[in-house]
Short mmCIF file of C-alpha atoms in Angstrom, two decimals:
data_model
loop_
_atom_site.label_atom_id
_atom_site.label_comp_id
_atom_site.label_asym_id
_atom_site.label_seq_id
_atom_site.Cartn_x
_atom_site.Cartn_y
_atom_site.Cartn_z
CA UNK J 1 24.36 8.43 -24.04
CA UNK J 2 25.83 8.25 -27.52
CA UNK J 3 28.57 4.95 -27.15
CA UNK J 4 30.71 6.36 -30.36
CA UNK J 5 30.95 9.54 -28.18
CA UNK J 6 32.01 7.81 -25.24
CA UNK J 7 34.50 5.50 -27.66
CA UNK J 8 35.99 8.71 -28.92
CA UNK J 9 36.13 10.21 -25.15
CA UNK J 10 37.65 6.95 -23.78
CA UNK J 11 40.42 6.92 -26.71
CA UNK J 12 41.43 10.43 -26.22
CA UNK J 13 42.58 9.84 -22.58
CA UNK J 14 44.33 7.36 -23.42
CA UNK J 15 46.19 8.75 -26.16
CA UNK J 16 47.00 11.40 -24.21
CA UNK J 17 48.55 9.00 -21.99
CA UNK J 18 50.87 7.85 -25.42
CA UNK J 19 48.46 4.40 -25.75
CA UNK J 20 47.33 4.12 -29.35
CA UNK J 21 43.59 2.32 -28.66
CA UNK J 22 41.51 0.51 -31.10
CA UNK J 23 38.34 2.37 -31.26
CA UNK J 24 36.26 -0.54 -32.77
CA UNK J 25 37.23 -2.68 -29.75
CA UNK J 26 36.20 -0.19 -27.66
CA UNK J 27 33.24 -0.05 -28.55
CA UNK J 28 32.75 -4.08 -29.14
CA UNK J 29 33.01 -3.67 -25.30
CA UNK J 30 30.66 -0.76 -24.28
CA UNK J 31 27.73 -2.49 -26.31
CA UNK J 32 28.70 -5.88 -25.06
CA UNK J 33 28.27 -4.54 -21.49
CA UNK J 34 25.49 -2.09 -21.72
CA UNK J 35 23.70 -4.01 -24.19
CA UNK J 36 24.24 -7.44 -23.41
CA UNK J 37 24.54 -7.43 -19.61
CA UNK J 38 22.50 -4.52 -19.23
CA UNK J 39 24.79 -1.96 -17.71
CA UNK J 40 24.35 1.68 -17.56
CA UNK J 41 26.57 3.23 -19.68
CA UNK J 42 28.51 5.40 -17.54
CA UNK J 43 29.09 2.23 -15.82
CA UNK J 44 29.91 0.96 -18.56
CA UNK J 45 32.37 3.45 -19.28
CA UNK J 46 34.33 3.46 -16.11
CA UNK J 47 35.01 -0.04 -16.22
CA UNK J 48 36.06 -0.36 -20.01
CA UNK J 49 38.71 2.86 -19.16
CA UNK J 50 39.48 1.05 -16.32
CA UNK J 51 40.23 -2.27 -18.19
CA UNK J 52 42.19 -0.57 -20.76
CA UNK J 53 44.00 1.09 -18.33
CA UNK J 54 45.70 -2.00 -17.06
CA UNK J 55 46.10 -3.33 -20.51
CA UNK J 56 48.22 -0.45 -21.39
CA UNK J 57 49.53 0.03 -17.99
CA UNK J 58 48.93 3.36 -18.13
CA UNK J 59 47.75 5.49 -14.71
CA UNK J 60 45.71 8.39 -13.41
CA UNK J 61 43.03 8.34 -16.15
CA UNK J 62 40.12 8.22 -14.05
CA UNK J 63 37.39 5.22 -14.46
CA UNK J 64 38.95 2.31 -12.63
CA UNK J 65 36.86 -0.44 -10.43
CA UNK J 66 39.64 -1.52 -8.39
CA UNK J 67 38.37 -0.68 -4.71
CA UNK J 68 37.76 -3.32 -2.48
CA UNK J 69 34.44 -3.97 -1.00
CA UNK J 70 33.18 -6.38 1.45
CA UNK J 71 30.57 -8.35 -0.17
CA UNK J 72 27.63 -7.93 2.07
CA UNK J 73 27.69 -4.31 1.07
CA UNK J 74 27.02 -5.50 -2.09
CA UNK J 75 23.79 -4.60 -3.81
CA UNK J 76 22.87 -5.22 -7.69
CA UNK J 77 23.70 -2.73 -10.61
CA UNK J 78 27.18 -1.91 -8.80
CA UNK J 79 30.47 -2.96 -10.61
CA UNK J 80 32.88 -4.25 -7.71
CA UNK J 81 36.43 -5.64 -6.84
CA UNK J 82 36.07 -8.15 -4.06
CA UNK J 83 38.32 -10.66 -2.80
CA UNK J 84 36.61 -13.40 -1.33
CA UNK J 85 37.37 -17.71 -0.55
CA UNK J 86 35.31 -20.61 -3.02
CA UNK J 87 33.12 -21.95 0.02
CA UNK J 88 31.18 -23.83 -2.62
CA UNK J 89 31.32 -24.76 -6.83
CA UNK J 90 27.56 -26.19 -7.87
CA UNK J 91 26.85 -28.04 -11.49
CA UNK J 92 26.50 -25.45 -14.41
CA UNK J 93 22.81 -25.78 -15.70
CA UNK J 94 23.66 -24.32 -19.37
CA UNK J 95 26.38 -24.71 -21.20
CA UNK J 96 26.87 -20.63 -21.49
CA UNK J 97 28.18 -20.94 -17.84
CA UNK J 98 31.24 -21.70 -17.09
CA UNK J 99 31.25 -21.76 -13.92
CA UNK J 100 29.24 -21.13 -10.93
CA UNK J 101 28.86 -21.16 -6.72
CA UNK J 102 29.11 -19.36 -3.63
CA UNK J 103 32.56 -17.04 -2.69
CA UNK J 104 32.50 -15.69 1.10
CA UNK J 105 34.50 -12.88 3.03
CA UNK J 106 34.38 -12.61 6.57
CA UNK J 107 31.55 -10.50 6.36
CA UNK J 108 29.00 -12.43 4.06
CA UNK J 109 28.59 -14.58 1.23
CA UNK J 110 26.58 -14.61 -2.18
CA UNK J 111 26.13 -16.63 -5.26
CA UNK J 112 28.49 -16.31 -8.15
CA UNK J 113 28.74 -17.45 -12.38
CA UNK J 114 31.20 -17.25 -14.73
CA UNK J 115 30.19 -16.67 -18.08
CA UNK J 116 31.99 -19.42 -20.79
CA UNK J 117 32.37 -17.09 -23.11
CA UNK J 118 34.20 -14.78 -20.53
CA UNK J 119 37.50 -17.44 -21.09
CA UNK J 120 38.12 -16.65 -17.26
CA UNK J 121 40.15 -19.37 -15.65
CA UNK J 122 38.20 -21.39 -13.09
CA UNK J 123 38.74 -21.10 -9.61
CA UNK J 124 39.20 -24.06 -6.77
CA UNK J 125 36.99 -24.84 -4.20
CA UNK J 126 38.68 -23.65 -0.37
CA UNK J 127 40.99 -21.24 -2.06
CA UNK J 128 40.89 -17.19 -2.44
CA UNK J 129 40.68 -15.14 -5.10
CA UNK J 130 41.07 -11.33 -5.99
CA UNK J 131 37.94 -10.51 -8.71
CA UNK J 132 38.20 -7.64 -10.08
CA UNK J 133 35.84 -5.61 -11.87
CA UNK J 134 33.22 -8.25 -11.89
CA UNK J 135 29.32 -7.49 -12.30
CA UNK J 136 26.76 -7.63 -9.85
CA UNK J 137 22.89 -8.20 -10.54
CA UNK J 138 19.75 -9.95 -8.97
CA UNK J 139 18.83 -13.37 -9.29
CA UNK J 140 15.87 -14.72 -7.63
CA UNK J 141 15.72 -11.76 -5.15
CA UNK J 142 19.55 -12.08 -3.64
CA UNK J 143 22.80 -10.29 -5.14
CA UNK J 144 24.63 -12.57 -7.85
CA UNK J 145 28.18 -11.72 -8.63
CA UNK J 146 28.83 -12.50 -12.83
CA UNK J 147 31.78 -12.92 -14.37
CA UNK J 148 32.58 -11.41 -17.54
CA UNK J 149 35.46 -10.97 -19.85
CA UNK J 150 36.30 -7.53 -18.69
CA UNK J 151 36.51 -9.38 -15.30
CA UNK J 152 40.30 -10.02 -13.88
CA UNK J 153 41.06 -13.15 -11.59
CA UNK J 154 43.50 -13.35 -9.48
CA UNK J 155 44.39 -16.48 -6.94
CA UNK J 156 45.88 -15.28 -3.43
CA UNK J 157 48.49 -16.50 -1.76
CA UNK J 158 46.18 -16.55 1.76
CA UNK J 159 44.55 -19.15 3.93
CA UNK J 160 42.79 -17.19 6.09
CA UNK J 161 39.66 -19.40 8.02
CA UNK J 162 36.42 -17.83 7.68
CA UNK J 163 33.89 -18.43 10.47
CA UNK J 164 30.70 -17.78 9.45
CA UNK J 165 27.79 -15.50 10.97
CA UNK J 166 24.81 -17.33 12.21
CA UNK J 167 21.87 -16.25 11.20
CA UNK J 168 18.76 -16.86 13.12
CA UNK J 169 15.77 -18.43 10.68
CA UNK J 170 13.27 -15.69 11.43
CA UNK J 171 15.78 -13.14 9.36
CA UNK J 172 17.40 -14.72 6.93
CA UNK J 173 16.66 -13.54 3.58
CA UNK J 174 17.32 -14.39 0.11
CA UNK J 175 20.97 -15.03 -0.84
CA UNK J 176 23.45 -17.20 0.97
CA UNK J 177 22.79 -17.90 4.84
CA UNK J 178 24.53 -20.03 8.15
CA UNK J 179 21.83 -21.37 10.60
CA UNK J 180 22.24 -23.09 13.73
CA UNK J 181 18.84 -25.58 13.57
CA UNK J 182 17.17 -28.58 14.51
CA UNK J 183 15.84 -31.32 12.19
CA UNK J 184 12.15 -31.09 13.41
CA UNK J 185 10.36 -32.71 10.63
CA UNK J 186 11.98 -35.65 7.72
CA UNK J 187 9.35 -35.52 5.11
CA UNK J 188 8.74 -37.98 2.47
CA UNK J 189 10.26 -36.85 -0.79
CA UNK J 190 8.41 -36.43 -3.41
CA UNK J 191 10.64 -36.60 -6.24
CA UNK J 192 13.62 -39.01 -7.01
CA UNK J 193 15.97 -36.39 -7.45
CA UNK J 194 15.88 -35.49 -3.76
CA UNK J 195 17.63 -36.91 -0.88
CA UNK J 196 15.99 -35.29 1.90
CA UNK J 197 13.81 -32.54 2.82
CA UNK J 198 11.82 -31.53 5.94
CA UNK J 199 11.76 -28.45 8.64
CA UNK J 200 14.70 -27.25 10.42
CA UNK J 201 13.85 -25.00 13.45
CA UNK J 202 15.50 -22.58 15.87
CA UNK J 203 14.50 -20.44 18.26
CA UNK J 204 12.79 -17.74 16.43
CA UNK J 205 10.45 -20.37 13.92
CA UNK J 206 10.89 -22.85 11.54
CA UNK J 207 11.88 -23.20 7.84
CA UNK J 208 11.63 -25.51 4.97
CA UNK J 209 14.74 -27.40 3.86
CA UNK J 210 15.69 -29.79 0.82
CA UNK J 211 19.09 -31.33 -0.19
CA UNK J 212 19.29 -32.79 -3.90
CA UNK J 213 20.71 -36.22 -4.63
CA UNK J 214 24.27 -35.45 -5.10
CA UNK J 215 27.66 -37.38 -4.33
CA UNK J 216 29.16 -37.06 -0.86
CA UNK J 217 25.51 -35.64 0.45
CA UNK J 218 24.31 -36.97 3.45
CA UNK J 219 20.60 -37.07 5.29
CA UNK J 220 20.44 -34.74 8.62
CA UNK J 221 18.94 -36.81 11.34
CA UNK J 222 15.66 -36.37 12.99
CA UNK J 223 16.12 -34.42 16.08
CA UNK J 224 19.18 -33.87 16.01
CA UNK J 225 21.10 -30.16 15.96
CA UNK J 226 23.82 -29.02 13.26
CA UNK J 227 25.72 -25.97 12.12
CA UNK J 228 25.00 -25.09 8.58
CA UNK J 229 27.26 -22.93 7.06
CA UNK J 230 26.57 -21.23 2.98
CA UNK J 231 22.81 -22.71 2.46
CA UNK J 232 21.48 -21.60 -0.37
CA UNK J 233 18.50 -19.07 0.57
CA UNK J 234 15.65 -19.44 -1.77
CA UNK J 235 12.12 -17.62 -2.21
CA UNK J 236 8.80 -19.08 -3.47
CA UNK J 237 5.26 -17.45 -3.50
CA UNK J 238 6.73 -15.20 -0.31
CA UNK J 239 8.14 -18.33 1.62
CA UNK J 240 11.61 -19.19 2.13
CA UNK J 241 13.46 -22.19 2.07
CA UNK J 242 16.73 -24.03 2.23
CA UNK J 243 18.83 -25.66 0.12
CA UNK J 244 21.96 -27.80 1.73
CA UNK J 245 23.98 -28.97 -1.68
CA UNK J 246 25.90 -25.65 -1.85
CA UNK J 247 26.49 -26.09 2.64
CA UNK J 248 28.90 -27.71 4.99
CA UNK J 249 26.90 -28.82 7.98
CA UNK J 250 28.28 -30.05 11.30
CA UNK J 251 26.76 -31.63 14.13
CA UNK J 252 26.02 -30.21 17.21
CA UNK J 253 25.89 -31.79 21.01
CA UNK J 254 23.64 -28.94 22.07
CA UNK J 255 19.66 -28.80 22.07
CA UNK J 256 16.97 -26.11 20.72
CA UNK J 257 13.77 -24.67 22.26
CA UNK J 258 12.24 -24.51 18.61
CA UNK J 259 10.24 -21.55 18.11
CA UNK J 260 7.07 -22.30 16.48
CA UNK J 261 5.23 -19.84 14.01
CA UNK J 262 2.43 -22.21 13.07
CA UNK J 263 -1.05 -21.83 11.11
CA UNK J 264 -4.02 -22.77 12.75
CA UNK J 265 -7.37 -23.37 10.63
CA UNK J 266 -10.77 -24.74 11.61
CA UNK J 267 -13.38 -26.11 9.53
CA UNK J 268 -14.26 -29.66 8.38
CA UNK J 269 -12.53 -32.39 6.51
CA UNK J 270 -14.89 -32.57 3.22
CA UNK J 271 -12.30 -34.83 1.37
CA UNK J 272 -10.40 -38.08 1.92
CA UNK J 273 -7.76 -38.14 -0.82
CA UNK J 274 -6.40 -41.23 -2.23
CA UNK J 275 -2.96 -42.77 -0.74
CA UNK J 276 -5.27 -41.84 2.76
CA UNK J 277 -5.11 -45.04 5.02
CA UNK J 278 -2.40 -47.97 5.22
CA UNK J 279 0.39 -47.65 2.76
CA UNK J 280 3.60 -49.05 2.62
CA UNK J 281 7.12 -47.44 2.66
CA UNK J 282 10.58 -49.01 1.18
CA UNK J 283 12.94 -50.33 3.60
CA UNK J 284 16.10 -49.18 1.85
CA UNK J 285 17.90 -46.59 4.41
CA UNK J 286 17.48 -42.71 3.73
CA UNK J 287 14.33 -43.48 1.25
CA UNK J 288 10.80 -43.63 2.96
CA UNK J 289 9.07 -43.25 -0.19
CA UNK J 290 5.65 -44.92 -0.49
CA UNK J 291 5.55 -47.95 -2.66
CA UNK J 292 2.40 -48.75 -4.99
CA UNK J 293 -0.04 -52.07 -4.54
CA UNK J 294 2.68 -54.14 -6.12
CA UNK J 295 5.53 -53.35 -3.40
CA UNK J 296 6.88 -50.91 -6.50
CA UNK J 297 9.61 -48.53 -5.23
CA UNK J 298 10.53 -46.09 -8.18
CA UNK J 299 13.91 -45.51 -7.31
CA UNK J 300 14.77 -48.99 -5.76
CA UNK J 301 11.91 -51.00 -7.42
CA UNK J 302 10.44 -53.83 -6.06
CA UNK J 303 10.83 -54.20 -2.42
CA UNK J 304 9.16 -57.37 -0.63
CA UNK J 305 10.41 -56.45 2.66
CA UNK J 306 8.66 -52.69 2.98
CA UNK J 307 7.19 -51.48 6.35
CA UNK J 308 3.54 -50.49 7.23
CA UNK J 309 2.52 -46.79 7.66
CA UNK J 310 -0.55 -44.56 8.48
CA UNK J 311 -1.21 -41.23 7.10
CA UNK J 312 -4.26 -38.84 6.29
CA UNK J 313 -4.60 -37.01 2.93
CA UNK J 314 -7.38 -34.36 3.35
CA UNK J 315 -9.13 -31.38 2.41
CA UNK J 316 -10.48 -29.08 5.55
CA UNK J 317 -12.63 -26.25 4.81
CA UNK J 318 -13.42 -23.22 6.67
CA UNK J 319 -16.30 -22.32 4.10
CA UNK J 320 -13.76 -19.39 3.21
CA UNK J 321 -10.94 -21.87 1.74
CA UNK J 322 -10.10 -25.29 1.46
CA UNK J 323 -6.76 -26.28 2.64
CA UNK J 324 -5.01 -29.50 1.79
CA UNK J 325 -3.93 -30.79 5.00
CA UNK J 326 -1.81 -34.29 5.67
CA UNK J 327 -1.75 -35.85 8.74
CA UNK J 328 1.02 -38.56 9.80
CA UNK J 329 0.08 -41.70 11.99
CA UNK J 330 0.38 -40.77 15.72
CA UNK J 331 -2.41 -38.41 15.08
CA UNK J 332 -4.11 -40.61 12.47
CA UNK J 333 -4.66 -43.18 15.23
CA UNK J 334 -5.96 -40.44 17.48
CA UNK J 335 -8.54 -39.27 15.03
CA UNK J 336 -9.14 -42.50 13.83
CA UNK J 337 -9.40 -44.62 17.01
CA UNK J 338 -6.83 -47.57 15.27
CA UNK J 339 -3.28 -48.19 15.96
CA UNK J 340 -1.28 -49.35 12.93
CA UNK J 341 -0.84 -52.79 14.47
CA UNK J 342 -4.72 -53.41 14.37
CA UNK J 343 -4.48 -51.94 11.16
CA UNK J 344 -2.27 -54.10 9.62
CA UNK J 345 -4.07 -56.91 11.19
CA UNK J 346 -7.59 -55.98 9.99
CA UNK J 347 -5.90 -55.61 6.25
CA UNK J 348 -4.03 -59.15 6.90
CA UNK J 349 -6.99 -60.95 7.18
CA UNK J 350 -9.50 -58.94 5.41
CA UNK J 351 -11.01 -59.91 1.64
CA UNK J 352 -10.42 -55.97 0.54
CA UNK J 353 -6.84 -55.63 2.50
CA UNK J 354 -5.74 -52.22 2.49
CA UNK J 355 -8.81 -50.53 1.73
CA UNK J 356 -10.75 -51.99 4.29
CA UNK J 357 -8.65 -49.58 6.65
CA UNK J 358 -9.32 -46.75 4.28
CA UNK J 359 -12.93 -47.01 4.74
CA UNK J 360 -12.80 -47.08 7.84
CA UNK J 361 -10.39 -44.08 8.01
CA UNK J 362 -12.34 -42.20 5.87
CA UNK J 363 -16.21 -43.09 7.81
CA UNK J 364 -14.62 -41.88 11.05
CA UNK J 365 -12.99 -38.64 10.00
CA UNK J 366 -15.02 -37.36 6.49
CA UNK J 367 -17.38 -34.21 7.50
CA UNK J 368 -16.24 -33.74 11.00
CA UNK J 369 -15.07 -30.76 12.03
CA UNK J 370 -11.71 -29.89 13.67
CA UNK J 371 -9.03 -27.70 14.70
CA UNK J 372 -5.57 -28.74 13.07
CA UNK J 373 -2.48 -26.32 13.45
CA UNK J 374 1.02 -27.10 12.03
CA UNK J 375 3.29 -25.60 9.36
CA UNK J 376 2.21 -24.30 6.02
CA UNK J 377 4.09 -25.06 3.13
CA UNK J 378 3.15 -25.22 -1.07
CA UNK J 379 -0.65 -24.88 -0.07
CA UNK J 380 -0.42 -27.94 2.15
CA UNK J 381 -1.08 -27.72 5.91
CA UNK J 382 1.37 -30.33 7.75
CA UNK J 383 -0.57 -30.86 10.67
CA UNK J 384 1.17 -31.30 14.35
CA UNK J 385 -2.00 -31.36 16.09
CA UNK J 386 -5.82 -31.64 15.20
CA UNK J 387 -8.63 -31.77 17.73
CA UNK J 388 -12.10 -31.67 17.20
CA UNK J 389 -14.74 -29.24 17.36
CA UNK J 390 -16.64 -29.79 19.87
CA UNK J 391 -20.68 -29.20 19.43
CA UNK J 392 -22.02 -26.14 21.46
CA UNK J 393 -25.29 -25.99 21.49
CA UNK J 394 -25.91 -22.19 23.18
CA UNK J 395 -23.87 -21.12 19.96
CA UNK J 396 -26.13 -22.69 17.96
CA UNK J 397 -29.24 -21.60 19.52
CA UNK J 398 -27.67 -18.21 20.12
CA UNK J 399 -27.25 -18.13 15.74
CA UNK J 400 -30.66 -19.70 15.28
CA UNK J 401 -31.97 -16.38 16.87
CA UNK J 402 -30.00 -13.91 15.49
CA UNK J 403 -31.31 -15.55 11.87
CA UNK J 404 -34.62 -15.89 13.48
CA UNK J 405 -34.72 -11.94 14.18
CA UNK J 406 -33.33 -10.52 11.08
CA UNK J 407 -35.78 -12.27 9.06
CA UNK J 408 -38.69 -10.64 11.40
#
């Protein structure tokens, strides 16, 4: 579609309306929208009549965007008026946005951005707004509402509460989501950045969670039950996970049968990685993180009064694939036949410390084969249970024929 015909179509209805339009800036704003943000250009065209209808409060011209719609009826490439509460406002990560977070109706919530050069006025966290004319494409898989400077904002004079729809785990999808779930795993973090992260669980499975070090964010406690309201849904290499900065979560007294959708492998452990063995943790509260030879903790550095641990880095192969697979210390001390106490001891009073437990780790596990089930997440197997194989020897002699015959 030719934009200096649509300029020209656009100006004629509203001249016959008695507006005199500036044809330039009508067109400055068709190629800003179709070409910039992408949008079809009878889209495009609705919305700029639309816009300039308001301007020059003029009526009945055809092209406006002014129809309300809930927002979980929402899908990208529409152009839609929604009025909807600020259940969340997250840090800008460029300095082209303005703005950004989560708004919610009492039907759903997404992710939203405001655009700097857009000049819209911000909006509040926990009050409502009208937004009117506003765009809406995809960003990482889920609906994203942007803000543009054809968009109108408008704050409401309401207070409505919104209670938010629980979603069980085993649907959610990407976007915004409210789970009611139990803390069933508090991983160490791997970064500095993060605060906490781990598996929450309900009854249809489990998911992966993370919360960001951020002011007024708290850990979840192990075990325990909460309502999480506006998580932000994410997707990764066709897994989903959670993220808690942009969610309120409250405690609950209740209890949940968690539904487990674990992976099971079998094969055996061909690698014992290093950090395998005794390590130490920092004290401080909410940390965990594992401290090198020198006590070092890189986020609360040197920490003489750390505690003792057990873990299991490994590799387990099926002769298919190799899995990384980490095991924590109850079933360390299974597989290993040493509780942490002795372990500590043995390292206490042994020339080589630490790595005499490491050794010893490593001779009793390395090229045995077991089966280990747990959750699968970033190529890593986090085992809950691993048993070994045991040796069958009517299998074997039942394969030593079959080879035995096919090479008659």
């Amino acid at each position: 579609m030719n934009l200096s015909e649509v300029t020209e179509r656009i100006s004629r209805k509203l001249e016959a309306k008695g507006a005199q339009p500036d044809r330039q800036k009508i067109e400055s704003r068709l190629r800003r929208l179709v070409e910039e943000f992408g949008v079809n250009a009878a889209e495009a065209e609705r919305t700029v009549t639309g816009d300039l209808a308001r301007e020059y409060k003029v009526t009945n011209i055809g092209g406006t965007s002014t129809e309300l719609r809930p927002i979980s009826d929402i899908v990208p490439g529409e152009w839609v008026t929604i009025e909807g509460k600020i259940v969340a406002l997250t840090p800008a990560l460029s300095p082209s946005i303005a703005q950004s977070g989560i708004v919610a109706d009492s039907s759903g919530a997404m992710r939203f951005v405001t655009w700097t050069r857009a000049n819209a006025p911000a909006m509040e966290y926990g009050h409502w707004y009208r937004i009117e004319s506003a765009v809406v494409d995809e960003y990482k898989g889920a609906p994203n509402l942007k803000i543009h400077s054809g968009t109108t904002i408008s704050r409401m004079e309401k207070d409505a509460p919104l209670l938010p729809s629980i979603t069980p785990i085993a649907e959610l999808k990407p976007g915004v989501g409210s789970v009611r779930a139990k803390v069933v795993q508090d991983w160490e973090v791997s970064h500095e950045r993060m605060l906490q992260t781990g598996l929450l669980g309900d009854e249809t499975g489990t998911i992966k969670f993370v919360t960001w070090n951020e002011e007024g964010k708290d850990k979840l406690d192990l075990d325990a039950v909460y309502n999480i309201f506006y998580a932000t849904v994410d997707e990764y290499n066709g897994r989903l996970s959670l993220t808690l900065n942009t969610a309120m979560y409250i405690a609950d007294e209740g209890d949940i049968e968690v539904g487990r959708s674990e992976t099971e492998i079998q094969g055996a452990l061909v690698h014992i990685a290093p950090g395998s063995g005794l390590i130490k943790r920092c004290p401080v509260e909410g940390c965990n993180r594992t401290l090198s030879r020198q006590n070092y903790c890189p986020v609360h550095e040197i920490q003489p009064n750390f505690r003792y641990d057990l873990r299991l880095k490994a590799v387990l192969d099926d002769g298919i694939r190799a899995r990384n697979v980490l095991v924590q210390r109850e079933l360390v001390e299974k597989l290993a036949g040493i509780t942490l106490d002795e372990a500590v001891g043995i390292a206490e009073s042994n020339p080589i410390g630490m790595d005499e437990i490491f050794y010893r780790i490593r001779n009793a596990v390395l090229g045995r084969y077991y089966t280990c089930s747990g959750s699968e997440f970033g190529g890593r197997l986090l085992a809950s249970s691993c048993t070994p194989v045991a040796f069958k020897p009517e299998e074997l002699a039942a394969l030593l024929n079959r080879a035995g015959g096919e090479s008659a």
